[in-house]
């Protein structure tokens, strides 16, 4: 053991330890990169799902509004029909319709 070079032993120990640390760093970087991509993809997927859900909620609200408007319009048309019937029953002749409205009771023959 007299010929053992102390510098050679130190370099060998540091080299072996450095190579292990280097391999661990490479594995850690690869893991972080993979998790980062996965996280970005998950966030993008969650954003798309949230946008879809918001669009579906807007569509449902618009459909409910349109249904309520249709229901109210049908109600007003029925009420107007009832009033027109009462006027005719009382002998009142209704006024002529404005030019831009179609007369469905007396259609023009063209």
GROMACS .gro file of C-alpha atoms in nm:
model
  110
    1UNK     CA    1   0.000   0.000   0.000
    2UNK     CA    2   0.297   0.224  -0.012
    3UNK     CA    3   0.242   0.300  -0.379
    4UNK     CA    4  -0.115   0.422  -0.334
    5UNK     CA    5  -0.161   0.764  -0.483
    6UNK     CA    6  -0.391   0.978  -0.268
    7UNK     CA    7  -0.485   1.207  -0.559
    8UNK     CA    8  -0.600   0.910  -0.766
    9UNK     CA    9  -0.824   0.787  -0.485
   10UNK     CA   10  -0.979   1.133  -0.436
   11UNK     CA   11  -1.044   1.174  -0.809
   12UNK     CA   12  -1.199   0.826  -0.829
   13UNK     CA   13  -1.428   0.888  -0.530
   14UNK     CA   14  -1.537   1.231  -0.656
   15UNK     CA   15  -1.583   1.098  -1.009
   16UNK     CA   16  -1.801   0.809  -0.892
   17UNK     CA   17  -2.007   1.037  -0.668
   18UNK     CA   18  -2.034   1.300  -0.940
   19UNK     CA   19  -2.150   1.048  -1.197
   20UNK     CA   20  -2.426   0.924  -0.962
   21UNK     CA   21  -2.536   1.279  -0.887
   22UNK     CA   22  -2.534   1.359  -1.260
   23UNK     CA   23  -2.754   1.057  -1.335
   24UNK     CA   24  -2.992   1.156  -1.055
   25UNK     CA   25  -3.013   1.513  -1.190
   26UNK     CA   26  -3.088   1.386  -1.541
   27UNK     CA   27  -3.365   1.161  -1.406
   28UNK     CA   28  -3.505   1.447  -1.195
   29UNK     CA   29  -3.506   1.688  -1.492
   30UNK     CA   30  -3.678   1.429  -1.711
   31UNK     CA   31  -3.942   1.373  -1.443
   32UNK     CA   32  -4.003   1.747  -1.404
   33UNK     CA   33  -4.034   1.794  -1.779
   34UNK     CA   34  -4.280   1.508  -1.801
   35UNK     CA   35  -4.489   1.640  -1.510
   36UNK     CA   36  -4.482   1.991  -1.659
   37UNK     CA   37  -4.619   1.873  -1.992
   38UNK     CA   38  -4.876   1.660  -1.816
   39UNK     CA   39  -4.982   1.954  -1.600
   40UNK     CA   40  -5.015   2.181  -1.903
   41UNK     CA   41  -5.224   1.921  -2.083
   42UNK     CA   42  -5.445   1.874  -1.776
   43UNK     CA   43  -5.492   2.250  -1.742
   44UNK     CA   44  -5.581   2.279  -2.111
   45UNK     CA   45  -5.829   1.992  -2.080
   46UNK     CA   46  -5.986   2.153  -1.772
   47UNK     CA   47  -6.012   2.487  -1.956
   48UNK     CA   48  -6.184   2.321  -2.252
   49UNK     CA   49  -6.427   2.141  -2.020
   50UNK     CA   50  -6.505   2.467  -1.837
   51UNK     CA   51  -6.566   2.646  -2.168
   52UNK     CA   52  -6.796   2.365  -2.283
   53UNK     CA   53  -6.990   2.373  -1.958
   54UNK     CA   54  -7.027   2.753  -1.979
   55UNK     CA   55  -7.149   2.728  -2.339
   56UNK     CA   56  -7.402   2.460  -2.242
   57UNK     CA   57  -7.525   2.676  -1.954
   58UNK     CA   58  -7.566   2.976  -2.189
   59UNK     CA   59  -7.751   2.758  -2.439
   60UNK     CA   60  -7.984   2.626  -2.168
   61UNK     CA   61  -8.055   2.979  -2.040
   62UNK     CA   62  -8.125   3.101  -2.394
   63UNK     CA   63  -8.358   2.807  -2.457
   64UNK     CA   64  -8.549   2.882  -2.135
   65UNK     CA   65  -8.576   3.250  -2.233
   66UNK     CA   66  -8.703   3.158  -2.581
   67UNK     CA   67  -8.956   2.914  -2.434
   68UNK     CA   68  -9.083   3.178  -2.189
   69UNK     CA   69  -9.111   3.432  -2.472
   70UNK     CA   70  -9.299   3.182  -2.689
   71UNK     CA   71  -9.535   3.099  -2.402
   72UNK     CA   72  -9.604   3.470  -2.339
   73UNK     CA   73  -9.658   3.537  -2.713
   74UNK     CA   74  -9.908   3.251  -2.742
   75UNK     CA   75 -10.088   3.382  -2.434
   76UNK     CA   76 -10.112   3.734  -2.578
   77UNK     CA   77 -10.234   3.597  -2.912
   78UNK     CA   78 -10.508   3.403  -2.734
   79UNK     CA   79 -10.607   3.710  -2.535
   80UNK     CA   80 -10.617   3.923  -2.852
   81UNK     CA   81 -10.835   3.659  -3.017
   82UNK     CA   82 -11.074   3.664  -2.723
   83UNK     CA   83 -11.101   4.043  -2.737
   84UNK     CA   84 -11.157   4.035  -3.115
   85UNK     CA   85 -11.434   3.777  -3.066
   86UNK     CA   86 -11.601   3.994  -2.799
   87UNK     CA   87 -11.584   4.299  -3.026
   88UNK     CA   88 -11.741   4.110  -3.316
   89UNK     CA   89 -12.007   3.961  -3.086
   90UNK     CA   90 -12.094   4.313  -2.973
   91UNK     CA   91 -12.130   4.430  -3.332
   92UNK     CA   92 -11.810   4.633  -3.350
   93UNK     CA   93 -11.636   4.606  -3.685
   94UNK     CA   94 -11.258   4.592  -3.638
   95UNK     CA   95 -11.039   4.853  -3.806
   96UNK     CA   96 -10.842   4.762  -4.115
   97UNK     CA   97 -10.501   4.616  -4.055
   98UNK     CA   98 -10.194   4.826  -4.121
   99UNK     CA   99 -10.038   4.775  -4.464
  100UNK     CA  100  -9.748   4.566  -4.342
  101UNK     CA  101  -9.966   4.306  -4.163
  102UNK     CA  102 -10.118   4.012  -4.341
  103UNK     CA  103 -10.495   3.972  -4.310
  104UNK     CA  104 -10.551   3.603  -4.251
  105UNK     CA  105 -10.930   3.637  -4.229
  106UNK     CA  106 -10.964   3.794  -4.576
  107UNK     CA  107 -10.654   3.701  -4.773
  108UNK     CA  108 -10.590   3.883  -5.098
  109UNK     CA  109 -10.623   3.665  -5.404
  110UNK     CA  110 -10.338   3.723  -5.641
   0.00000   0.00000   0.00000
